[in-house]
C-alpha cells in the first residue's frame, strides 16, 4: 500500500516562529502537494512539486515556501507563523498526468498562538 | 475555469436512510471525476472514480454516475451506516494536466443510530 507520512499529527507554535512540516512518500511519485483544509473552505492548494527541486505556487502560497531536495520528501515552511495559519495541513502525492488519483497523509493540525 | 460545487452540509441522516450528496462541475474536456472521503482524524482517501461519460464508479455501497449532460457526479448510497459518518469531497483534475486535483468544499455527513 502507498504510504504518505506526515511528521507530526499535532503541532503548537508561537507567532513569528519558523515552522517546518515534513512529508514523505514511498511510491516514487513525481508529484507532491501541500493543501490546507479549513471549515467551509474545503481544500486549498498551497504549493506543489512535479520533480526534485521543482515547485509551483498553488492558490494560496503567501506566507509559505517549500523544499524538495529528494523525490520522496516535500517540506512546507512557514517563515514566520501567524495566527491565520492555524489550520489542518494535508500532504498528498501522485503520478504525473491528468486523471491520476492522489494519496494523502493523515494531516498535521497546526495551532499558532 | 475548472471548478467543483458541492451541496452544503452538514447532512444528518438516520441509519439505513438513503443518501445523496450533490456535485456539479465545470471542466475543459472530459476529465475523470473523483469522490474522496475523510473519516474523523484521518487524511483523505479515494472512495470512487469515474473516467468517462455515463461511467458509474462504485465502492463500499456508494455509487456515482458521470453525467455529461447535467455536468454532475452525485454520490448516492441506499442505506447509510453510522460508520459512514465522514466528510465527502468531490474532485476533478484541471485542464493543465499537472496531476493536481480541484476539490469541492466538502460535505459533512453525520449518521445517527
mmCIF file of N, CA, C and O in Angstrom, chain A residues 9-10 31 33 35 37-38 40-43 45 48 50 56-59 88 90 95-107, chain B residues 2 27-32 34 36 38 41-46 49 87 89 93-106:
data_model
loop_
_atom_site.group_PDB
_atom_site.id
_atom_site.type_symbol
_atom_site.label_atom_id
_atom_site.label_comp_id
_atom_site.label_asym_id
_atom_site.label_seq_id
_atom_site.Cartn_x
_atom_site.Cartn_y
_atom_site.Cartn_z
ATOM 1 N N UNK A 9 1.317 14.908 13.935
ATOM 2 C CA UNK A 9 -0.143 14.915 13.867
ATOM 3 C C UNK A 9 -0.684 16.225 14.430
ATOM 4 O O UNK A 9 -1.644 16.770 13.905
ATOM 5 N N UNK A 10 -0.058 16.696 15.504
ATOM 6 C CA UNK A 10 -0.450 17.962 16.115
ATOM 7 C C UNK A 10 0.814 18.787 16.367
ATOM 8 O O UNK A 10 1.852 18.238 16.741
ATOM 9 N N UNK A 31 4.813 13.752 -8.384
ATOM 10 C CA UNK A 31 4.129 14.935 -7.853
ATOM 11 C C UNK A 31 3.907 14.837 -6.362
ATOM 12 O O UNK A 31 3.547 13.782 -5.838
ATOM 13 N N UNK A 33 2.159 17.465 -3.091
ATOM 14 C CA UNK A 33 1.303 18.627 -2.893
ATOM 15 C C UNK A 33 1.161 18.950 -1.415
ATOM 16 O O UNK A 33 1.170 18.058 -0.571
ATOM 17 N N UNK A 35 -1.792 20.899 0.762
ATOM 18 C CA UNK A 35 -3.100 21.531 0.818
ATOM 19 C C UNK A 35 -3.345 22.016 2.242
ATOM 20 O O UNK A 35 -2.839 21.453 3.210
ATOM 21 N N UNK A 37 -6.650 22.751 4.811
ATOM 22 C CA UNK A 37 -8.068 22.456 4.962
ATOM 23 C C UNK A 37 -8.655 23.286 6.080
ATOM 24 O O UNK A 37 -8.212 23.205 7.227
ATOM 25 N N UNK A 38 -9.664 24.077 5.741
ATOM 26 C CA UNK A 38 -10.351 24.917 6.726
ATOM 27 C C UNK A 38 -11.856 24.702 6.607
ATOM 28 O O UNK A 38 -12.369 24.545 5.491
ATOM 29 N N UNK A 40 -15.562 24.950 5.876
ATOM 30 C CA UNK A 40 -16.314 25.784 4.942
ATOM 31 C C UNK A 40 -15.550 26.194 3.697
ATOM 32 O O UNK A 40 -16.138 26.716 2.748
ATOM 33 N N UNK A 41 -14.257 25.947 3.692
ATOM 34 C CA UNK A 41 -13.427 26.341 2.534
ATOM 35 C C UNK A 41 -12.874 25.141 1.783
ATOM 36 O O UNK A 41 -12.247 25.312 0.725
ATOM 37 N N UNK A 42 -13.056 23.972 2.310
ATOM 38 C CA UNK A 42 -12.566 22.780 1.634
ATOM 39 C C UNK A 42 -11.055 22.723 1.645
ATOM 40 O O UNK A 42 -10.402 23.192 2.582
ATOM 41 N N UNK A 43 -10.493 22.140 0.590
ATOM 42 C CA UNK A 43 -9.046 22.026 0.451
ATOM 43 C C UNK A 43 -8.547 23.079 -0.522
ATOM 44 O O UNK A 43 -9.065 23.205 -1.627
ATOM 45 N N UNK A 45 -5.003 24.525 -2.407
ATOM 46 C CA UNK A 45 -3.642 24.132 -2.737
ATOM 47 C C UNK A 45 -2.676 25.257 -2.406
ATOM 48 O O UNK A 45 -2.843 26.397 -2.868
ATOM 49 N N UNK A 48 2.757 22.953 -5.055
ATOM 50 C CA UNK A 48 3.015 21.580 -5.460
ATOM 51 C C UNK A 48 4.362 21.482 -6.163
ATOM 52 O O UNK A 48 4.934 22.484 -6.602
ATOM 53 N N UNK A 50 6.552 18.993 -9.003
ATOM 54 C CA UNK A 50 6.422 17.951 -10.017
ATOM 55 C C UNK A 50 7.750 17.223 -10.280
ATOM 56 O O UNK A 50 7.823 16.340 -11.138
ATOM 57 N N UNK A 56 5.732 24.778 -7.915
ATOM 58 C CA UNK A 56 4.845 25.797 -8.466
ATOM 59 C C UNK A 56 3.890 26.269 -7.389
ATOM 60 O O UNK A 56 3.472 25.463 -6.530
ATOM 61 N N UNK A 57 3.543 27.517 -7.446
ATOM 62 C CA UNK A 57 2.588 28.061 -6.486
ATOM 63 C C UNK A 57 1.197 27.527 -6.782
ATOM 64 O O UNK A 57 0.813 27.340 -7.938
ATOM 65 N N UNK A 58 0.489 27.305 -5.693
ATOM 66 C CA UNK A 58 -0.908 26.939 -5.818
ATOM 67 C C UNK A 58 -1.781 28.171 -5.696
ATOM 68 O O UNK A 58 -1.410 29.262 -6.122
ATOM 69 N N UNK A 59 -2.922 28.000 -5.045
ATOM 70 C CA UNK A 59 -3.887 29.092 -4.948
ATOM 71 C C UNK A 59 -3.607 30.061 -3.801
ATOM 72 O O UNK A 59 -3.989 31.222 -3.867
ATOM 73 N N UNK A 88 -5.504 22.782 9.358
ATOM 74 C CA UNK A 88 -5.087 21.408 9.076
ATOM 75 C C UNK A 88 -4.318 21.418 7.760
ATOM 76 O O UNK A 88 -4.820 21.932 6.751
ATOM 77 N N UNK A 90 -2.528 19.153 4.826
ATOM 78 C CA UNK A 90 -2.545 17.824 4.237
ATOM 79 C C UNK A 90 -1.522 17.736 3.113
ATOM 80 O O UNK A 90 -1.504 18.575 2.217
ATOM 81 N N UNK A 95 1.095 10.328 -9.313
ATOM 82 C CA UNK A 95 1.815 10.287 -10.577
ATOM 83 C C UNK A 95 1.443 11.478 -11.443
ATOM 84 O O UNK A 95 0.386 12.093 -11.255
ATOM 85 N N UNK A 96 2.284 11.775 -12.407
ATOM 86 C CA UNK A 96 2.013 12.874 -13.328
ATOM 87 C C UNK A 96 0.875 12.521 -14.263
ATOM 88 O O UNK A 96 0.578 11.352 -14.482
ATOM 89 N N UNK A 97 0.294 13.536 -14.857
ATOM 90 C CA UNK A 97 -0.747 13.324 -15.857
ATOM 91 C C UNK A 97 -2.113 13.585 -15.290
ATOM 92 O O UNK A 97 -2.367 13.376 -14.096
ATOM 93 N N UNK A 98 -2.985 14.013 -16.183
ATOM 94 C CA UNK A 98 -4.360 14.258 -15.763
ATOM 95 C C UNK A 98 -5.022 12.927 -15.439
ATOM 96 O O UNK A 98 -4.672 11.895 -15.990
ATOM 97 N N UNK A 99 -6.007 12.988 -14.542
ATOM 98 C CA UNK A 99 -6.810 11.822 -14.188
ATOM 99 C C UNK A 99 -6.125 10.839 -13.254
ATOM 100 O O UNK A 99 -6.652 9.747 -13.011
ATOM 101 N N UNK A 100 -4.978 11.212 -12.730
ATOM 102 C CA UNK A 100 -4.347 10.360 -11.728
ATOM 103 C C UNK A 100 -4.891 10.698 -10.343
ATOM 104 O O UNK A 100 -5.093 11.850 -10.007
ATOM 105 N N UNK A 101 -5.100 9.674 -9.522
ATOM 106 C CA UNK A 101 -5.589 9.946 -8.173
ATOM 107 C C UNK A 101 -4.444 10.380 -7.278
ATOM 108 O O UNK A 101 -3.267 10.168 -7.593
ATOM 109 N N UNK A 102 -4.803 10.997 -6.162
ATOM 110 C CA UNK A 102 -3.821 11.416 -5.171
ATOM 111 C C UNK A 102 -3.929 10.544 -3.926
ATOM 112 O O UNK A 102 -5.000 10.033 -3.599
ATOM 113 N N UNK A 103 -2.797 10.407 -3.241
ATOM 114 C CA UNK A 103 -2.727 9.684 -1.982
ATOM 115 C C UNK A 103 -2.378 10.703 -0.899
ATOM 116 O O UNK A 103 -1.439 11.485 -1.066
ATOM 117 N N UNK A 104 -3.126 10.657 0.186
ATOM 118 C CA UNK A 104 -2.981 11.677 1.224
ATOM 119 C C UNK A 104 -2.360 11.126 2.496
ATOM 120 O O UNK A 104 -2.572 9.968 2.863
ATOM 121 N N UNK A 105 -1.620 12.002 3.194
ATOM 122 C CA UNK A 105 -1.207 11.726 4.553
ATOM 123 C C UNK A 105 -2.350 11.982 5.514
ATOM 124 O O UNK A 105 -3.428 12.433 5.120
ATOM 125 N N UNK A 106 -2.094 11.731 6.815
ATOM 126 C CA UNK A 106 -3.140 11.869 7.821
ATOM 127 C C UNK A 106 -3.374 13.307 8.268
ATOM 128 O O UNK A 106 -4.334 13.575 8.981
ATOM 129 N N UNK A 107 -2.479 14.194 7.866
ATOM 130 C CA UNK A 107 -2.681 15.599 8.193
ATOM 131 C C UNK A 107 -1.910 16.041 9.427
ATOM 132 O O UNK A 107 -1.597 15.233 10.317
ATOM 133 N N UNK B 2 -11.873 25.528 -14.520
ATOM 134 C CA UNK B 2 -12.400 24.290 -13.948
ATOM 135 C C UNK B 2 -12.809 24.511 -12.494
ATOM 136 O O UNK B 2 -12.097 25.166 -11.737
ATOM 137 N N UNK B 27 -15.697 21.910 -16.444
ATOM 138 C CA UNK B 27 -14.400 21.364 -16.828
ATOM 139 C C UNK B 27 -14.167 21.512 -18.323
ATOM 140 O O UNK B 27 -15.110 21.545 -19.110
ATOM 141 N N UNK B 28 -12.907 21.569 -18.670
ATOM 142 C CA UNK B 28 -12.493 21.549 -20.072
ATOM 143 C C UNK B 28 -12.276 20.097 -20.475
ATOM 144 O O UNK B 28 -11.519 19.372 -19.822
ATOM 145 N N UNK B 29 -12.944 19.689 -21.516
ATOM 146 C CA UNK B 29 -12.815 18.299 -21.929
ATOM 147 C C UNK B 29 -13.624 17.398 -21.024
ATOM 148 O O UNK B 29 -14.583 17.829 -20.370
ATOM 149 N N UNK B 30 -13.201 16.139 -20.935
ATOM 150 C CA UNK B 30 -13.931 15.160 -20.140
ATOM 151 C C UNK B 30 -12.967 14.457 -19.197
ATOM 152 O O UNK B 30 -12.527 13.328 -19.443
ATOM 153 N N UNK B 31 -12.648 15.143 -18.102
ATOM 154 C CA UNK B 31 -11.696 14.549 -17.164
ATOM 155 C C UNK B 31 -12.340 13.443 -16.348
ATOM 156 O O UNK B 31 -13.566 13.305 -16.311
ATOM 157 N N UNK B 32 -11.544 12.661 -15.674
ATOM 158 C CA UNK B 32 -12.063 11.753 -14.653
ATOM 159 C C UNK B 32 -12.655 12.572 -13.514
ATOM 160 O O UNK B 32 -12.267 13.721 -13.287
ATOM 161 N N UNK B 34 -13.839 12.288 -9.293
ATOM 162 C CA UNK B 34 -13.493 11.529 -8.096
ATOM 163 C C UNK B 34 -14.401 11.909 -6.923
ATOM 164 O O UNK B 34 -14.828 13.056 -6.807
ATOM 165 N N UNK B 36 -13.712 11.597 -2.802
ATOM 166 C CA UNK B 36 -12.825 11.235 -1.708
ATOM 167 C C UNK B 36 -13.617 11.294 -0.397
ATOM 168 O O UNK B 36 -14.570 12.069 -0.268
ATOM 169 N N UNK B 38 -13.102 11.524 3.969
ATOM 170 C CA UNK B 38 -12.200 11.798 5.095
ATOM 171 C C UNK B 38 -12.909 11.400 6.385
ATOM 172 O O UNK B 38 -13.829 12.081 6.840
ATOM 173 N N UNK B 41 -10.287 12.382 12.004
ATOM 174 C CA UNK B 41 -8.893 12.226 12.413
ATOM 175 C C UNK B 41 -7.978 11.642 11.359
ATOM 176 O O UNK B 41 -6.820 11.321 11.658
ATOM 177 N N UNK B 42 -8.460 11.509 10.137
ATOM 178 C CA UNK B 42 -7.648 10.906 9.081
ATOM 179 C C UNK B 42 -7.506 11.832 7.888
ATOM 180 O O UNK B 42 -8.187 12.852 7.779
ATOM 181 N N UNK B 43 -6.593 11.456 6.978
ATOM 182 C CA UNK B 43 -6.488 12.167 5.713
ATOM 183 C C UNK B 43 -7.561 11.693 4.745
ATOM 184 O O UNK B 43 -8.407 10.869 5.075
ATOM 185 N N UNK B 44 -7.525 12.227 3.528
ATOM 186 C CA UNK B 44 -8.497 11.834 2.516
ATOM 187 C C UNK B 44 -8.088 10.520 1.880
ATOM 188 O O UNK B 44 -6.898 10.236 1.702
ATOM 189 N N UNK B 45 -9.077 9.733 1.501
ATOM 190 C CA UNK B 45 -8.805 8.524 0.730
ATOM 191 C C UNK B 45 -9.816 8.441 -0.406
ATOM 192 O O UNK B 45 -10.961 8.878 -0.270
ATOM 193 N N UNK B 46 -9.368 7.868 -1.500
ATOM 194 C CA UNK B 46 -10.231 7.751 -2.659
ATOM 195 C C UNK B 46 -11.386 6.814 -2.352
ATOM 196 O O UNK B 46 -11.194 5.689 -1.880
ATOM 197 N N UNK B 49 -14.243 6.484 -8.422
ATOM 198 C CA UNK B 49 -13.775 7.275 -9.562
ATOM 199 C C UNK B 49 -14.556 6.866 -10.801
ATOM 200 O O UNK B 49 -14.958 5.695 -10.926
ATOM 201 N N UNK B 87 -16.460 13.293 6.102
ATOM 202 C CA UNK B 87 -16.563 14.406 5.165
ATOM 203 C C UNK B 87 -16.292 13.873 3.768
ATOM 204 O O UNK B 87 -15.308 13.145 3.564
ATOM 205 N N UNK B 89 -15.686 14.639 -0.349
ATOM 206 C CA UNK B 89 -15.198 15.656 -1.281
ATOM 207 C C UNK B 89 -15.327 15.146 -2.711
ATOM 208 O O UNK B 89 -14.865 14.054 -3.040
ATOM 209 N N UNK B 93 -9.577 16.817 -12.000
ATOM 210 C CA UNK B 93 -8.293 17.376 -12.382
ATOM 211 C C UNK B 93 -8.484 18.564 -13.313
ATOM 212 O O UNK B 93 -9.323 18.511 -14.219
ATOM 213 N N UNK B 94 -7.718 19.630 -13.144
ATOM 214 C CA UNK B 94 -7.839 20.778 -14.044
ATOM 215 C C UNK B 94 -7.277 20.441 -15.422
ATOM 216 O O UNK B 94 -6.597 19.431 -15.599
ATOM 217 N N UNK B 95 -7.536 21.286 -16.373
ATOM 218 C CA UNK B 95 -7.132 21.021 -17.750
ATOM 219 C C UNK B 95 -5.629 21.140 -17.951
ATOM 220 O O UNK B 95 -5.107 20.765 -18.987
ATOM 221 N N UNK B 96 -4.927 21.660 -16.944
ATOM 222 C CA UNK B 96 -3.493 21.900 -17.090
ATOM 223 C C UNK B 96 -2.662 20.627 -17.066
ATOM 224 O O UNK B 96 -1.462 20.668 -17.286
ATOM 225 N N UNK B 97 -3.275 19.489 -16.769
ATOM 226 C CA UNK B 97 -2.580 18.198 -16.895
ATOM 227 C C UNK B 97 -1.335 18.092 -16.012
ATOM 228 O O UNK B 97 -0.319 17.570 -16.411
ATOM 229 N N UNK B 98 -1.421 18.613 -14.814
ATOM 230 C CA UNK B 98 -0.272 18.584 -13.907
ATOM 231 C C UNK B 98 -0.391 17.516 -12.839
ATOM 232 O O UNK B 98 0.501 17.361 -12.031
ATOM 233 N N UNK B 99 -1.481 16.798 -12.813
ATOM 234 C CA UNK B 99 -1.682 15.824 -11.758
ATOM 235 C C UNK B 99 -2.352 16.398 -10.532
ATOM 236 O O UNK B 99 -2.546 15.698 -9.538
ATOM 237 N N UNK B 100 -2.690 17.683 -10.556
ATOM 238 C CA UNK B 100 -3.410 18.285 -9.435
ATOM 239 C C UNK B 100 -4.858 17.822 -9.421
ATOM 240 O O UNK B 100 -5.379 17.294 -10.393
ATOM 241 N N UNK B 101 -5.527 18.064 -8.311
ATOM 242 C CA UNK B 101 -6.966 17.900 -8.226
ATOM 243 C C UNK B 101 -7.575 19.167 -7.657
ATOM 244 O O UNK B 101 -6.993 19.807 -6.770
ATOM 245 N N UNK B 102 -8.739 19.532 -8.177
ATOM 246 C CA UNK B 102 -9.533 20.631 -7.622
ATOM 247 C C UNK B 102 -10.643 19.992 -6.809
ATOM 248 O O UNK B 102 -11.362 19.116 -7.299
ATOM 249 N N UNK B 103 -10.776 20.430 -5.553
ATOM 250 C CA UNK B 103 -11.753 19.830 -4.660
ATOM 251 C C UNK B 103 -12.937 20.762 -4.419
ATOM 252 O O UNK B 103 -12.797 21.985 -4.391
ATOM 253 N N UNK B 104 -14.097 20.171 -4.218
ATOM 254 C CA UNK B 104 -15.231 20.913 -3.702
ATOM 255 C C UNK B 104 -15.002 21.246 -2.242
ATOM 256 O O UNK B 104 -14.002 20.845 -1.642
ATOM 257 N N UNK B 105 -15.945 21.960 -1.659
ATOM 258 C CA UNK B 105 -15.740 22.425 -0.281
ATOM 259 C C UNK B 105 -15.985 21.346 0.766
ATOM 260 O O UNK B 105 -15.705 21.549 1.933
ATOM 261 N N UNK B 106 -16.452 20.189 0.341
ATOM 262 C CA UNK B 106 -16.673 19.098 1.284
ATOM 263 C C UNK B 106 -18.062 19.131 1.884
ATOM 264 O O UNK B 106 -18.617 20.208 2.141
#
